[in-house]
Coordinates of C-alpha atoms and ligand atoms in Angstrom, one line a residue:
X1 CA 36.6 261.8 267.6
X2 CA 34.4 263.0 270.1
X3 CA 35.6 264.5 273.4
X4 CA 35.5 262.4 276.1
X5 CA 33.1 265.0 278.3
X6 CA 30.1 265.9 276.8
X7 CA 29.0 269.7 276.1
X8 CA 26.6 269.7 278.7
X9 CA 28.8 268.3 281.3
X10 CA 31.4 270.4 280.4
X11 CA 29.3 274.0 280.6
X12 CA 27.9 272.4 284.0
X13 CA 31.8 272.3 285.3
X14 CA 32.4 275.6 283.6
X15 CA 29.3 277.0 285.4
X16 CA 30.7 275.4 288.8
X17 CA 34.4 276.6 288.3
X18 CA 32.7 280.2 288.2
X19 CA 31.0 280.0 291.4
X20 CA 32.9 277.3 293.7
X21 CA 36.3 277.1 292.5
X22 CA 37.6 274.8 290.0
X23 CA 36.0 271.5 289.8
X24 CA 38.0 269.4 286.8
X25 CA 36.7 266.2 286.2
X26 CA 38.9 263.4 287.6
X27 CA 42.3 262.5 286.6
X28 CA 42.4 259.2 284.6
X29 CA 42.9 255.8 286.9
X30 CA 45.5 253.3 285.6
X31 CA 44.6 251.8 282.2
X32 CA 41.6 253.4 280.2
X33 CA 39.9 252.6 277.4
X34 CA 40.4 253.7 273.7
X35 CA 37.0 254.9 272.0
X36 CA 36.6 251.7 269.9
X37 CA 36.6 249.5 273.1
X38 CA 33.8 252.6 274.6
X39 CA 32.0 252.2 271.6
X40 CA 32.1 247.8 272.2
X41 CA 31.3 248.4 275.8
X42 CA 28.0 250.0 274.8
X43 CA 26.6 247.0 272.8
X44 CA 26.5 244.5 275.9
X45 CA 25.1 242.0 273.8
X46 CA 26.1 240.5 270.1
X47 CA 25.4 237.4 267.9
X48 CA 27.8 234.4 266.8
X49 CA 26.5 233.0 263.2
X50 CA 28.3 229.8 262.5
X51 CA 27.6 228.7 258.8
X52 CA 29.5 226.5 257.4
X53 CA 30.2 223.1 255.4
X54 CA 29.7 221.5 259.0
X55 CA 26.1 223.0 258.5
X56 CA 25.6 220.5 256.2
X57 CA 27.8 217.5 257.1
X58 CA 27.1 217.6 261.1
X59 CA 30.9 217.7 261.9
X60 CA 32.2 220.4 264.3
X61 CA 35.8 221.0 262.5
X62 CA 35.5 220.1 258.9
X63 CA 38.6 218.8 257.6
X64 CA 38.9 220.7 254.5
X65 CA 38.2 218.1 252.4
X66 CA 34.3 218.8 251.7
X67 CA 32.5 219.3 248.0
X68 CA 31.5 223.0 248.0
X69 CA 28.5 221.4 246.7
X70 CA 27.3 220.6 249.6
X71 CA 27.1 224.1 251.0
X72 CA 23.2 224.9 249.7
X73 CA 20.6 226.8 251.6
X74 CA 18.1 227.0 249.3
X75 CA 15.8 229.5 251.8
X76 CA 19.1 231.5 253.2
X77 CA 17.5 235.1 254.5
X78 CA 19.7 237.2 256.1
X79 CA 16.9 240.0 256.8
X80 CA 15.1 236.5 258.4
X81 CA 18.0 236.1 260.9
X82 CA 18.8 239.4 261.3
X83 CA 15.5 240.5 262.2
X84 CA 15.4 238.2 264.7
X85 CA 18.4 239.4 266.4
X86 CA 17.5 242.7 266.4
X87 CA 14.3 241.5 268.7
X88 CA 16.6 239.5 270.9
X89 CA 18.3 242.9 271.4
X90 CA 21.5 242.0 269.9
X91 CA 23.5 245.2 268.6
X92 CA 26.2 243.0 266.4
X93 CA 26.5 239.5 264.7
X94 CA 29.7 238.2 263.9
X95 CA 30.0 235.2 260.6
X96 CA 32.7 232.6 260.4
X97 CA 33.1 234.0 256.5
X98 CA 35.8 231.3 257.3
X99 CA 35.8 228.4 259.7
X100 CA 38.9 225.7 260.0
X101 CA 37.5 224.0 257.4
X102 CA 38.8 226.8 254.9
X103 CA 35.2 227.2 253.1
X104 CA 34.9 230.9 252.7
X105 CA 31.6 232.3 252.7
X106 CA 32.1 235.4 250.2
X107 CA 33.4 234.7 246.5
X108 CA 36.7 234.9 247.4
X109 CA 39.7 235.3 245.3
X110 CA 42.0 233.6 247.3
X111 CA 40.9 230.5 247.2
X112 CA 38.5 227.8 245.3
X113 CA 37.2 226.1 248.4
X114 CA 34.5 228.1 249.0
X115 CA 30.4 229.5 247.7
X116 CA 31.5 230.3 244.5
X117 CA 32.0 226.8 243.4
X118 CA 29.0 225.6 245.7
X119 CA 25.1 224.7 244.1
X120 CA 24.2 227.7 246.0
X121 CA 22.9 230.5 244.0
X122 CA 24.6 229.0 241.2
X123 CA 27.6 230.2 242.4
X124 CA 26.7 234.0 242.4
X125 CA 25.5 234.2 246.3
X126 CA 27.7 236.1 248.6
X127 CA 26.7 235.0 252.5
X128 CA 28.7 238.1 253.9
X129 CA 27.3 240.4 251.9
X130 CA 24.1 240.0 252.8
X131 CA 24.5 239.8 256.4
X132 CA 26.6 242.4 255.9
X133 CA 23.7 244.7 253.7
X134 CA 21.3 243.3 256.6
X135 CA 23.0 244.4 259.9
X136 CA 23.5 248.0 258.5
X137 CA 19.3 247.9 257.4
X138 CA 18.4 246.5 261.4
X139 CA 21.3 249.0 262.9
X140 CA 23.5 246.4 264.4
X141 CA 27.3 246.0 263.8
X142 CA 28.9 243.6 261.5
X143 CA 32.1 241.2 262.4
X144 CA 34.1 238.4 260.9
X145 CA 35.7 235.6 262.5
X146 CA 38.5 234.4 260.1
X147 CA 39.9 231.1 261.0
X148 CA 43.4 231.3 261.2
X149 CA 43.6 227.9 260.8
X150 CA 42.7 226.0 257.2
X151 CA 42.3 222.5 257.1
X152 CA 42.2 222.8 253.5
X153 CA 44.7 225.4 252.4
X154 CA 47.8 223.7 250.4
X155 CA 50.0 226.5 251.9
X156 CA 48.7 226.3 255.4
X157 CA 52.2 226.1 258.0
X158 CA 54.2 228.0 255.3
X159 CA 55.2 231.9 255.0
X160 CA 53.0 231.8 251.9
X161 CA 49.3 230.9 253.5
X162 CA 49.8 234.1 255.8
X163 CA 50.0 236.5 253.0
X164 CA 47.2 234.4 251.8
X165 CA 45.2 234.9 255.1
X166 CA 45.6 238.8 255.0
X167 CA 44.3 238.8 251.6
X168 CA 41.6 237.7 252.8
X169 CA 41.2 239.9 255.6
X170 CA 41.7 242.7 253.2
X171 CA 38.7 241.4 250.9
X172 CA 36.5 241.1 254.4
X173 CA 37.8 244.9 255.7
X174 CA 37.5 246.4 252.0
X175 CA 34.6 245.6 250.0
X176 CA 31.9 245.3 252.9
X177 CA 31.9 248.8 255.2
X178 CA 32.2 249.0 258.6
X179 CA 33.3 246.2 260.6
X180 CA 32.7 246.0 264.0
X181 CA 34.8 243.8 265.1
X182 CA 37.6 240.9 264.4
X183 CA 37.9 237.9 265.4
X184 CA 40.8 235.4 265.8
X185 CA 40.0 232.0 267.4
X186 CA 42.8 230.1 269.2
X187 CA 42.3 226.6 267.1
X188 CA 45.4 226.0 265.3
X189 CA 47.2 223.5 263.7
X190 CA 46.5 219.9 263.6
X191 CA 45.9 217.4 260.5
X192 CA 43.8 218.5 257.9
X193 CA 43.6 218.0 254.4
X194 CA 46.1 220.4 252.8
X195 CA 45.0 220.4 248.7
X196 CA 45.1 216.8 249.2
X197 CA 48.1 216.3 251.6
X198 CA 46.8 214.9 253.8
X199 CA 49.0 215.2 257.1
X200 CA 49.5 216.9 260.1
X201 CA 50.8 220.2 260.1
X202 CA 52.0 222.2 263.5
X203 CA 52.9 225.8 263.7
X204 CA 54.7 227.7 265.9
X205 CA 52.0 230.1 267.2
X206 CA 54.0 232.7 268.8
X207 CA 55.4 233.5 265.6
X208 CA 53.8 231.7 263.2
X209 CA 51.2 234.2 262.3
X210 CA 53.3 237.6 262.8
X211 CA 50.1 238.9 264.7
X212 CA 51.5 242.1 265.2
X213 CA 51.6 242.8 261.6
X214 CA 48.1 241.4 260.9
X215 CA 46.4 244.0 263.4
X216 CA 47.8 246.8 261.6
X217 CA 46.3 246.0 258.7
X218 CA 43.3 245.8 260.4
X219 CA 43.9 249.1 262.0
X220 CA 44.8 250.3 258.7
X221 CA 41.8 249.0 256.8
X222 CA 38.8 249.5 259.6
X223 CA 40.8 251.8 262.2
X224 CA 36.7 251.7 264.1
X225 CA 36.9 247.9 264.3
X226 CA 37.9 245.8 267.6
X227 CA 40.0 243.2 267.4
X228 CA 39.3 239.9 269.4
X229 CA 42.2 236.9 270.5
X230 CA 42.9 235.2 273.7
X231 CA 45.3 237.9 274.3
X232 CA 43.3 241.4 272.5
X233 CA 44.4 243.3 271.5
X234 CA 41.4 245.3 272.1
X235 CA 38.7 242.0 273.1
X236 CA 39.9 239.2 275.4
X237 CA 38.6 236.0 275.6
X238 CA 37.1 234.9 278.7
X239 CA 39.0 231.7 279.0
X240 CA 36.0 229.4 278.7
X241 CA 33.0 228.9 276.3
X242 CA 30.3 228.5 279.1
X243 CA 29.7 232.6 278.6
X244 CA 30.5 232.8 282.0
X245 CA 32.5 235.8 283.4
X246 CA 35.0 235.6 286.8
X247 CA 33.6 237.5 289.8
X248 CA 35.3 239.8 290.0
X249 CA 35.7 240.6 286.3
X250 CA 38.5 243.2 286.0
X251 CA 38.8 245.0 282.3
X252 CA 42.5 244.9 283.3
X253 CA 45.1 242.5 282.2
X254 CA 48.3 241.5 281.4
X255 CA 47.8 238.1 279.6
X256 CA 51.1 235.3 279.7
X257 CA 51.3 232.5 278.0
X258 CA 50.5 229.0 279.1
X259 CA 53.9 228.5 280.3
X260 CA 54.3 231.9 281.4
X261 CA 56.0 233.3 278.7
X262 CA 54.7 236.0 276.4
X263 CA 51.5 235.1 275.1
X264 CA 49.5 235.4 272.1
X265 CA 46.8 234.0 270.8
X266 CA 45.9 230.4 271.4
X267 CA 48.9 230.3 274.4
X268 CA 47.5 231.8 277.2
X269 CA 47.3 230.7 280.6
X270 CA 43.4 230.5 280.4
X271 CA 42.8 230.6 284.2
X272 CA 43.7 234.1 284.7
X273 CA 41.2 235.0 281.9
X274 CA 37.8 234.9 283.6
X275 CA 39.0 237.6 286.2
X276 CA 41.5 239.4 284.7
X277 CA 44.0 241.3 286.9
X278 CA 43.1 244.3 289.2
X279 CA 45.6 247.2 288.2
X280 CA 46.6 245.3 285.3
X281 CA 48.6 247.9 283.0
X282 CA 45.7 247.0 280.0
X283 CA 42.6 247.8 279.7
X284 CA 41.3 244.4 278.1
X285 CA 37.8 243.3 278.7
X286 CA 36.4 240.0 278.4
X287 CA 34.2 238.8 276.0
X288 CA 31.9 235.8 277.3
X289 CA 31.4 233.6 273.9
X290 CA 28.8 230.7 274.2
X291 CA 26.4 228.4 272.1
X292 CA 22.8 228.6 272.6
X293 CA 23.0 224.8 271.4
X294 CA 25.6 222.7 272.8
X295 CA 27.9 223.0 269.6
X296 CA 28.7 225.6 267.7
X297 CA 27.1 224.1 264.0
X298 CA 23.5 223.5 263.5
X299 CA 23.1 220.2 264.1
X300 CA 19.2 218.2 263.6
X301 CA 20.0 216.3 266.9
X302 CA 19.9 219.1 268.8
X303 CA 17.6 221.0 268.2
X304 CA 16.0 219.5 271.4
X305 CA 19.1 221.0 273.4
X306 CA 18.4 224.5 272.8
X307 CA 18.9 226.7 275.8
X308 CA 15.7 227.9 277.0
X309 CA 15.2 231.5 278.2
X310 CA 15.9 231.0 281.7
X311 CA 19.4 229.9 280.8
X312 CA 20.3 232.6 278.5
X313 CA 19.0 235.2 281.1
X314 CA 21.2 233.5 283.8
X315 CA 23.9 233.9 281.0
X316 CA 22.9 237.7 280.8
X317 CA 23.7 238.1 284.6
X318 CA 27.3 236.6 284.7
X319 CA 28.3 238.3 281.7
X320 CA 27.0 241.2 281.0
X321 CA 26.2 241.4 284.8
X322 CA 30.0 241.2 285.8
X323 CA 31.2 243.9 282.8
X324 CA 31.8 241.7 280.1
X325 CA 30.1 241.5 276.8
X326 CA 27.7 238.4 275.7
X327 CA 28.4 236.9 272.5
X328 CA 25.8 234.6 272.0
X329 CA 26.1 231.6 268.8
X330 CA 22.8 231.1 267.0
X331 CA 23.9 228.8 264.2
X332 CA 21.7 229.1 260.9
X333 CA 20.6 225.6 259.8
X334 CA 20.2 223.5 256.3
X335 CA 17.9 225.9 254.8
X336 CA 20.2 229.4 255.4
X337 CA 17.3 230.4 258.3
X338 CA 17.2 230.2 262.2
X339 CA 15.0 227.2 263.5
X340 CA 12.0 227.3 265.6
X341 CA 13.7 226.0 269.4
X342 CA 15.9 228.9 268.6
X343 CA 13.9 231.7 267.5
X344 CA 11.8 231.2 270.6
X345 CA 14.4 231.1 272.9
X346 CA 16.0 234.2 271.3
X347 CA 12.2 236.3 271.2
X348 CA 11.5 235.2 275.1
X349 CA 14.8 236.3 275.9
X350 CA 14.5 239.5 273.8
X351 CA 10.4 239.9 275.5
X352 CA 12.6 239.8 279.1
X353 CA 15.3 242.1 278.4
X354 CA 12.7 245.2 277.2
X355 CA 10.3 244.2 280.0
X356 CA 13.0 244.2 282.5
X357 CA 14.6 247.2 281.7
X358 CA 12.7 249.3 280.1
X359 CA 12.1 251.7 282.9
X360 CA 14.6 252.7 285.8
X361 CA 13.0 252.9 289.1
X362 CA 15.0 255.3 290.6
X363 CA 15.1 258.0 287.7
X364 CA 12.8 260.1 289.7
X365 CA 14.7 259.7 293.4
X366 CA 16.3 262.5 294.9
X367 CA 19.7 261.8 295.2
X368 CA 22.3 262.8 298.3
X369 CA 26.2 262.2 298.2
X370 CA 28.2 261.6 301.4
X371 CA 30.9 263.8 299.2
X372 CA 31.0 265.8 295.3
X373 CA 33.2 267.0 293.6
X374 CA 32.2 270.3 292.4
X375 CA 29.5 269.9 290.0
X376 CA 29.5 266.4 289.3
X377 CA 26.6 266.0 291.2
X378 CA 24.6 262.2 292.3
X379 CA 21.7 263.5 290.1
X380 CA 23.7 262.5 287.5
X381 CA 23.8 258.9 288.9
X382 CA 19.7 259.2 287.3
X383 CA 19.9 261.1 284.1
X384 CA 19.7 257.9 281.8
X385 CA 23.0 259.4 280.4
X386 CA 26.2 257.6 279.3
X387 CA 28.5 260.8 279.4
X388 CA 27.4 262.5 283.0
X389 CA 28.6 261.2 286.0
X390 CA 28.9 261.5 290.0
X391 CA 32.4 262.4 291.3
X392 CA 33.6 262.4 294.8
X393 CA 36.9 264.4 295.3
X394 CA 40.2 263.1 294.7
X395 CA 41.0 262.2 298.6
X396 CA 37.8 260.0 298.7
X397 CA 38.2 256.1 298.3
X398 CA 34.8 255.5 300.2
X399 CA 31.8 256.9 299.9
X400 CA 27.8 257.2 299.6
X401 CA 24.4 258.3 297.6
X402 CA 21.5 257.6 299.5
X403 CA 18.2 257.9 297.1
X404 CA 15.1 259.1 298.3
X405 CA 12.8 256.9 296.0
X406 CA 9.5 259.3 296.9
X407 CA 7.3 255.9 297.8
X408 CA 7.4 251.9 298.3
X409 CA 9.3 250.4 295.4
X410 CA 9.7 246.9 294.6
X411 CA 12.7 245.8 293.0
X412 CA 15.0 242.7 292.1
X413 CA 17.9 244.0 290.1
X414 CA 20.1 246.8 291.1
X415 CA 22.6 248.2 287.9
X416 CA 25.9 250.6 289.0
X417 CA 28.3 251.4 285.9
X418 CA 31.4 253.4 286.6
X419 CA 32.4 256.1 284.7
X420 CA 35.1 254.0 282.7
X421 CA 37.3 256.4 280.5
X422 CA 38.4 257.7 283.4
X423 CA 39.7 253.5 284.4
X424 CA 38.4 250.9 286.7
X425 CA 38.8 253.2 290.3
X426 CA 36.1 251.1 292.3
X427 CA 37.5 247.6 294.3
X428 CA 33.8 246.9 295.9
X429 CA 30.4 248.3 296.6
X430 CA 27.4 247.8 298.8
X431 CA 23.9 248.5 298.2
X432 CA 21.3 249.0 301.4
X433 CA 17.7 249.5 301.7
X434 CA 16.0 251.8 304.7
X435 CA 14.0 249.5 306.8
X436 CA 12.0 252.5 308.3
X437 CA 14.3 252.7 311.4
X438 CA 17.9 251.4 310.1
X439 CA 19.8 250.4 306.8
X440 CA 19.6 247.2 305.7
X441 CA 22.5 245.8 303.9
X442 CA 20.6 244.2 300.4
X443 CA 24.3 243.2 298.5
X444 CA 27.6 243.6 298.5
X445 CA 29.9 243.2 294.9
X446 CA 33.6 243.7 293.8
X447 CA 34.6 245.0 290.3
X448 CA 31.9 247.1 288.8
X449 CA 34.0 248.6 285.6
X450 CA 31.3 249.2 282.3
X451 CA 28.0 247.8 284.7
X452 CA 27.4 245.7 287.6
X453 CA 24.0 243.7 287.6
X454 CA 22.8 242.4 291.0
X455 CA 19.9 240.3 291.0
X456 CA 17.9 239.9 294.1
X457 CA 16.9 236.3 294.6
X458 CA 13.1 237.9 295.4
X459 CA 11.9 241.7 295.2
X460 CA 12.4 243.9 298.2
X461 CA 10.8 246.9 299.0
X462 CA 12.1 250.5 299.7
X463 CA 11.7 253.9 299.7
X464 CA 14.9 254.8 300.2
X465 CA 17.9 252.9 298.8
X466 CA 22.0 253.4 299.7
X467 CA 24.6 252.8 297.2
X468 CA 28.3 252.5 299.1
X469 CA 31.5 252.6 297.7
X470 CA 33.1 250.9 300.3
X471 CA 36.3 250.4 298.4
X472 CA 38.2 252.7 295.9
X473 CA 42.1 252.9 294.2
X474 CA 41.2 256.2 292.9
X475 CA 38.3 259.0 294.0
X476 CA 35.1 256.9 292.5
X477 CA 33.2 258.3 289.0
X478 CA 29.8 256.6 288.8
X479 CA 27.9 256.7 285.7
X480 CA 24.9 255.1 286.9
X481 CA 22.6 253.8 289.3
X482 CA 19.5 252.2 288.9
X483 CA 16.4 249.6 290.2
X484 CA 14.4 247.0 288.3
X485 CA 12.0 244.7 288.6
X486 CA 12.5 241.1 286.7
X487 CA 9.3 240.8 284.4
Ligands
LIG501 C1 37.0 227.8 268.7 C2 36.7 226.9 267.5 O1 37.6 225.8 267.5 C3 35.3 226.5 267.6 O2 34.9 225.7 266.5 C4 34.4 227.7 267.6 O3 34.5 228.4 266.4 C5 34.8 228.6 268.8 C6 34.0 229.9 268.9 O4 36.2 229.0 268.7 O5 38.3 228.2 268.8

């Protein structure tokens, strides 16, 4: 595991302890994050795939009752999807290897609803493995959603279906390397067809599922991997499928359950989701899952409802913007590929994202701190580095950089990222511009956590920009600071 400072930062302090006095970097802040939930904050952006029976029938929940036969993608092309993706500047995709429906994607030996009894490849295909083999070829991680729920499992509300269930999680987290992440959706229980039972079956979801247990088999099997519910306990969910964030967005939480009991997940009292809690004693960011179609299958009829770029940008901004992660659902379609509406939308998003950001605007500003803590200087703030940071001292809750941008800039969006593995210290922040005789306030924002996008309504220009911590819990540790212009 690697340490938490990086070499170079750490010779820089060593170097600074020599000549100034000791200069340590700051003591942790509340809850922190574990190195798999660093390494998820990195990606920003990943992919949904939902592939299913429903593909093919046009239902949203299948019922568990379909003929595997009709599962057939004749031109299924995982490198075709994939590649796509990888343009769009996604750095994951996550399959339903098993929606409600109970059809399981991989040849499974848990279960006879699924591909290997399907037309498909004549019953030799394997969906996950090729997305799987794919990912790893275009350098993005791979993650499974496993239903909890199956419509068409005989067992399904008895003890027996969840050892069923974590055999299947141990075929998923054994036979296809590194998993990303895991993820549990809420859905449960309801009618369904049962092997042929027909009825409706209700569980008891706090204990139902033995959760606990489950997640240490996933720890056990991919100890890398994050695991995903309404309640973590690595990934929360945002409370709402619009893949819209709160503002403020705090990575901190203590989730309860709808009734304000313990909760777990699918019971959780979804409005404290979007903002999570400041000095919550967890640290559990939100993941902001949406459609880029208005359901979560492929469905013919709306292929005219695709979300065009504008939206998905806007999307961007109050997800990714406010600290959480996007995880955007591009569903294949009948013939295994992505359609047309959706491809474009993806490449135009994809096209603005590298335009965007390719170049920070203030990398070459000269940077001035109203206060630093020994080495951990504001030039760090420009450095284009994850592991370096600017530190004020451990008595300072507010403080300034002011950059010296060298000439006129023009610029839109502003981007701030704390220094998170040392916890969410920062309650708000401002960001002035030097009108030539005074500063200007430009923006003002609350949690900033993993990144903080603010986007300017029109460009302003500068030559010398102020970023203000004008609220802190702890002595701030800033990662980041940067200008862009929207392409
Ligand atoms: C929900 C499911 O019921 C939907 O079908 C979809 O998979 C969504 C992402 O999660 O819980």
């Amino acid at each position: 595991m690697p340490h938490p400072i990086s070499r170079r930062a750490f010779l820089a302090t060593a170097a600074a302890s020599a000549v100034q006095g000791a200069t340590a970097p700051p003591a942790p802040y509340g809850a922190t994050p574990s190195q798999r939930q660093l390494r998820w904050h990195e990606l920003e952006t990943t992919a949904f795939l939902h592939f299913s029976v429903n593909t093919f029938t046009g239902k949203e929940w299948g019922y568990g009752d379909e003929d595997p036969n009709i599962f057939n993608p004749v031109a299924f092309d995982a490198d075709a999807i994939v590649s796509a993706l990888a343009d769009a500047g996604m750095r994951g995709a996550i399959l339903t290897a098993k929606h409600h429906d109970g059809f399981c994607l991989w040849p499974t030996k848990t279960t006879d609803h699924g591909i290997r009894n399907s037309l498909w490849r004549a019953g030799k295909g394997d969906v996950v493995r090729d997305l799987a083999d794919s990912c790893r070829r275009h350098n993005l991680g791979f993650g499974v959603y496993l239903s909890p729920w199956d419509r068409n499992n005989a067992s399904y509300g008895r003890p027996a279906y969840i050892d069923i269930y974590r055999r299947q999680l141990t075929e998923l987290l054994t036979d296809y390397g590194p998993i990303f992440e895991v993820w549990h959706d809420g859905a449960n229980g309801g009618d369904g067809f049962y092997g042929g039972a027909r009825e409706k079956r209700t569980i008891d979801k706090r204990t139902y599922y033995d959760w606990p247990k489950t997640w240490d088999l996933i720890r056990k099997l991919q100890p890398n991997a994050v695991i995903f519910s309404d309640v973590g306990p690595d990934i929360r969910w945002v409370g709402n499928e619009r893949g819209i964030a709160g503002d403020p967005c705090w990575a901190t939480y203590d989730p309860v359950g709808a009734d304000g009991g313990p909760a777990s997940p699918g019971d959780v009292r979804e409005k404290d989701s979007p903002a999570g809690q400041r000095h919550g004693s967890r640290w559990l960011p939100a993941e902001c899952d949406v459609s880029i179609r208005p359901g979560w299958f492929w469905h013919e009829s709306e292929n005219v409802e695709v979300k065009p770029v504008a939206q998905l940008t806007r999307l961007y901004y109050n997800s990714v913007g406010r600290g959480a992660n996007l995880l955007l659902n591009v569903p294949p379609n009948r013939d295994g590929l992505l359609s047309p509406e959706d491809m474009a939308s993806l490449k135009a998003f994809g096209q603005y994202r590298r335009a965007t950001f390719a170049r920070n605007l203030a990398a070459g500003a000269t940077a001035v701190a109203s206060n630093v803590r020994g080495a951990f200087g504001p030039q760090n703030l420009l450095d284009g580095r994850s592991d370096t940071y600017w530190a004020a001292e451990d008595a300072i809750r507010e403080a300034d950089v002011a950059f010296d941008l060298g000439r006129e800039t023009s610029f839109n969006v502003i981007r701030v990222c704390e220094a998170i593995r040392f916890g969410q210290r920062i309650d708000a922040i401002a960001v002035d511009r030097w009108s030539g005789s005074a500063w200007e306030q430009l923006a003002a924002a609350t949690s900033v956590g993993p990144r903080r996008l603010i986007r300017l309504a029109s460009p302003v220009t500068a030559s010398r920009v102020r970023l203000r911590v004008t609220q802190a819990s702890a002595s701030p540790a800033v990662g980041e600071f940067a200008l862009f212009v929207e392409a």
